[in-house]
Coordinates of C-alpha atoms in Angstrom, one line a residue:
M921 CA 205.6 137.4 86.3
I922 CA 203.2 136.7 89.1
D923 CA 201.4 139.4 90.8
R924 CA 202.8 140.2 94.0
E925 CA 199.5 142.4 94.8
R926 CA 197.5 139.3 93.9
L927 CA 199.6 137.0 96.1
H928 CA 199.5 139.2 99.3
R929 CA 195.8 139.1 99.0
D930 CA 195.0 135.4 98.4
G931 CA 197.5 135.0 101.0
C932 CA 198.7 131.3 99.4
I933 CA 200.4 130.5 95.4
L934 CA 200.4 127.0 94.0
L935 CA 203.8 126.4 92.3
R936 CA 202.8 123.5 90.0
Q937 CA 205.4 120.8 89.3
A938 CA 207.9 122.7 91.3
I939 CA 209.8 119.5 92.2
P940 CA 212.1 117.5 89.5
I941 CA 209.8 115.1 88.3
Q942 CA 213.3 112.6 89.0
W943 CA 213.2 113.2 92.6
L944 CA 209.7 112.2 93.5
D945 CA 210.2 108.5 93.9
E946 CA 213.3 109.1 96.4
L947 CA 210.8 111.8 98.5
R948 CA 207.9 109.0 98.7
R949 CA 210.6 106.2 99.4
V950 CA 211.4 108.1 102.2
F951 CA 208.2 109.4 103.8
D952 CA 207.2 105.5 103.4
A953 CA 210.9 104.6 105.8
G954 CA 210.0 107.6 107.9
V955 CA 206.4 106.6 108.6
K956 CA 206.2 106.1 113.1
P957 CA 203.4 105.1 115.0
S958 CA 201.4 108.0 117.5
Q959 CA 202.9 106.7 119.9
Q960 CA 206.5 106.9 119.5
W961 CA 206.4 110.8 118.7
P962 CA 206.9 113.3 121.5
V963 CA 203.4 114.6 121.2
P964 CA 200.6 111.8 119.9
R965 CA 199.7 112.4 116.5
G966 CA 196.5 112.1 115.3
L967 CA 195.8 107.8 114.4
D968 CA 194.0 109.0 110.9
W969 CA 197.1 110.0 109.5
R970 CA 200.3 108.7 108.6
H971 CA 203.1 110.9 110.1
S972 CA 207.0 110.4 108.9
L973 CA 210.0 111.6 110.8
L974 CA 212.8 112.9 107.4
D975 CA 213.9 116.3 108.1
L976 CA 217.8 115.0 108.2
E977 CA 217.4 113.3 104.6
A978 CA 218.9 115.6 102.2
R979 CA 216.6 115.4 99.4
V980 CA 213.7 116.1 101.9
Q981 CA 216.1 119.5 102.5
A982 CA 216.7 120.0 99.1
V983 CA 212.8 120.1 98.9
C984 CA 212.5 122.8 100.9
R985 CA 215.2 125.3 99.4
L986 CA 213.6 125.2 96.1
P987 CA 214.3 128.9 94.7
P988 CA 210.6 129.1 93.7
V989 CA 209.7 128.5 97.1
L990 CA 211.8 130.1 98.6
A991 CA 210.6 133.1 96.7
A992 CA 207.2 132.7 97.6
V993 CA 208.0 132.4 101.2
G994 CA 210.1 135.7 101.4
E995 CA 207.5 137.5 99.8
L996 CA 205.1 136.9 102.1
I997 CA 207.1 137.1 105.8
G998 CA 208.9 140.2 104.3
E999 CA 212.0 139.9 106.1
R1000 CA 214.8 137.4 106.9
F1001 CA 213.8 134.0 107.9
F1002 CA 214.3 130.7 108.3
L1003 CA 213.7 127.1 107.9
S1004 CA 211.9 125.7 110.8
Q1005 CA 210.5 122.2 110.9
V1006 CA 209.6 119.4 107.8
E1007 CA 207.7 116.4 108.4
G1008 CA 205.6 114.1 106.4
R1009 CA 201.8 113.6 106.7
E1010 CA 199.2 111.2 105.4
P1011 CA 195.8 110.8 105.9
L1012 CA 194.7 107.5 106.1
A1013 CA 191.4 105.8 104.5
G1014 CA 188.3 107.4 106.4
G1015 CA 190.5 109.4 107.7
G1016 CA 192.0 113.4 107.6
H1017 CA 189.1 115.4 107.9
Q1018 CA 189.9 118.9 109.5
Q1019 CA 187.5 121.7 110.1
L1020 CA 188.8 124.4 109.0
H1021 CA 191.1 126.4 111.1
R1022 CA 194.4 128.8 111.0
D1023 CA 197.9 128.0 112.2
L1024 CA 198.2 131.7 113.4
S1025 CA 201.4 133.6 113.4
A1026 CA 203.0 134.3 116.2
L1027 CA 204.7 138.0 116.9
R1028 CA 202.7 140.0 114.3
P1029 CA 200.7 139.0 110.9
G1030 CA 202.9 137.2 107.9
D1031 CA 205.7 136.1 110.3
T1032 CA 204.9 132.2 109.3
V1033 CA 204.6 130.4 106.2
N1034 CA 203.9 126.8 105.5
A1035 CA 204.4 125.1 102.1
L1036 CA 202.6 121.7 101.8
V1037 CA 204.8 119.5 99.5
Y1038 CA 202.5 116.8 97.1
L1039 CA 204.2 113.6 96.7
D1040 CA 201.4 112.2 94.9
D1041 CA 198.5 113.2 93.1
Y1042 CA 195.9 114.8 94.9
G1043 CA 191.9 116.2 94.9
P1044 CA 188.7 115.6 96.3
G1045 CA 188.7 111.9 96.4
N1046 CA 192.3 111.3 98.5
G1047 CA 191.2 114.5 101.0
A1048 CA 193.7 117.5 99.4
T1049 CA 193.5 120.6 101.7
R1050 CA 190.7 122.8 101.9
I1051 CA 191.7 126.5 101.6
V1052 CA 189.6 129.9 101.8
P1053 CA 191.6 132.1 100.1
G1054 CA 192.0 135.9 101.2
S1055 CA 191.4 134.7 104.2
H1056 CA 194.4 135.9 106.5
R1057 CA 194.1 139.1 106.8
P1058 CA 190.4 139.9 107.7
E1059 CA 189.2 144.0 107.7
P1060 CA 189.1 145.2 111.1
A1061 CA 184.9 145.5 111.6
A1062 CA 184.7 142.0 109.8
A1063 CA 182.9 139.6 111.8
P1064 CA 185.1 136.6 113.4
F1065 CA 185.4 133.4 110.9
D1066 CA 182.7 131.3 111.3
F1067 CA 185.2 127.8 111.1
N1068 CA 181.8 125.9 110.2
D1069 CA 180.9 127.7 107.1
E1070 CA 182.4 125.8 103.8
S1071 CA 180.7 128.5 101.4
H1072 CA 184.1 129.9 100.9
S1073 CA 186.5 127.4 100.8
V1074 CA 187.9 125.7 97.8
Q1075 CA 189.5 122.3 97.3
V1076 CA 193.0 122.4 95.7
C1077 CA 194.0 119.9 93.2
G1078 CA 197.1 118.8 90.9
T1079 CA 199.5 116.3 90.8
A1080 CA 202.9 115.1 92.6
G1081 CA 205.2 118.0 92.2
D1082 CA 203.4 120.4 93.2
I1083 CA 204.0 122.8 96.5
L1084 CA 201.0 124.7 98.2
V1085 CA 202.7 127.6 100.2
F1086 CA 200.5 129.6 102.2
D1087 CA 200.7 132.5 104.9
A1088 CA 199.7 130.5 108.6
D1089 CA 197.2 132.8 109.4
L1090 CA 194.8 131.7 105.9
V1091 CA 191.8 129.6 106.7
H1092 CA 192.2 126.0 105.4
A1093 CA 192.2 122.3 106.5
G1094 CA 192.5 118.8 105.4
S1095 CA 190.0 116.5 104.0
L1096 CA 188.3 113.2 103.7
N1097 CA 190.5 110.4 102.3
A1098 CA 187.1 108.9 100.8
S1099 CA 189.0 106.8 97.8
G1100 CA 191.8 105.4 100.1
A1101 CA 194.2 106.7 97.4
R1102 CA 198.0 107.7 99.0
R1103 CA 199.0 111.1 99.6
R1104 CA 201.4 111.6 100.6
T1105 CA 202.5 114.9 102.0
L1106 CA 205.6 116.6 103.3
L1107 CA 204.3 120.2 105.2
V1108 CA 206.9 122.0 105.7
G1109 CA 207.1 125.7 108.4
Y1110 CA 209.2 128.8 107.9
F1111 CA 209.5 131.6 110.2
A1112 CA 210.9 135.0 110.2
E1113 CA 214.3 135.8 112.0
S1114 CA 212.1 137.1 115.0
L1115 CA 210.9 133.6 115.8
Y1116 CA 214.1 131.7 116.8
A1117 CA 214.5 132.3 120.6
S1118 CA 211.1 130.5 120.7
H1119 CA 211.4 128.3 118.4
L1120 CA 214.4 126.4 119.4
Q1121 CA 212.3 126.4 123.4
T1122 CA 210.0 123.6 121.6
L1123 CA 212.6 121.7 118.8
G1124 CA 211.8 118.1 121.2
L1125 CA 208.3 118.4 121.4
R1126 CA 208.2 118.9 117.6
S1127 CA 210.8 116.1 117.2
I1128 CA 213.5 118.5 114.9
R1129 CA 216.5 117.2 114.7
M1130 CA 217.8 119.3 111.5
E1131 CA 219.7 122.6 111.8
T1132 CA 217.7 125.5 111.5
S1133 CA 220.2 128.4 111.8
E1134 CA 220.5 128.8 108.7
R1135 CA 218.9 132.4 107.2
F1136 CA 217.5 132.9 103.9
E1137 CA 217.0 136.8 102.7
P1138 CA 213.3 138.2 100.9
M1139 CA 213.5 137.9 97.3
A1140 CA 211.7 139.5 94.8
V1141 CA 209.1 137.6 93.1
A1142 CA 210.8 137.1 89.1
P1143 CA 209.9 134.9 86.5
S1144 CA 213.3 133.0 87.3
S1145 CA 211.5 131.7 90.6
L1146 CA 207.6 132.4 89.7
S1147 CA 206.8 131.4 86.5
S1148 CA 203.8 131.9 84.6
R1149 CA 202.3 128.4 85.3
D1150 CA 202.0 129.4 88.9
R1151 CA 198.9 130.3 90.0
V1152 CA 197.8 132.2 92.9
L1153 CA 194.5 130.0 93.3
E1154 CA 191.6 131.0 92.1

């Protein structure tokens, strides 16, 4: 059984092989079919990334509702929540580097959780995400986080089918895709129910077409949802 205390302490968990392997080829095809150039999005996107519009696809929606993912999200948010957004992102060769940053909660710490769904193998060569475990809840007296300081960052690595679930306040960043190897991901957002009204106000700007009225209840983190192969990052 997963250590719930450690999940909250680190602010993240890497769910190894959470996606059924037979889904991966379809998800990659859906990603590639949904790619749109920067100027076709309501808000222009970074030119060193591919961005895919795919939130209406049934298989994508199924991934967002996988029980291990919902269990981890519910544990981190701690109240009723909803699936707010999903889109595809992939760093191009020579692109993808980001400075360390936080995506930030909205009304209270922990009301926003993200998930990165890996459709290709990922690691230092193709720009896998860097994170700073435990950085989502700094001590009150701690100095402001230096986003230029990489000394505590960890670069995640693994195989297609893994899912990284993390608190939006966790310090993280994309990395340079030096090898040019493909690293397609789904970026998924989950919000506490209290954020629904503000969520509705920005649907168009975020190119959200899917229905977002479904609600999920936080559930206990049990072996059936988060198995021993899933590890909060060291």
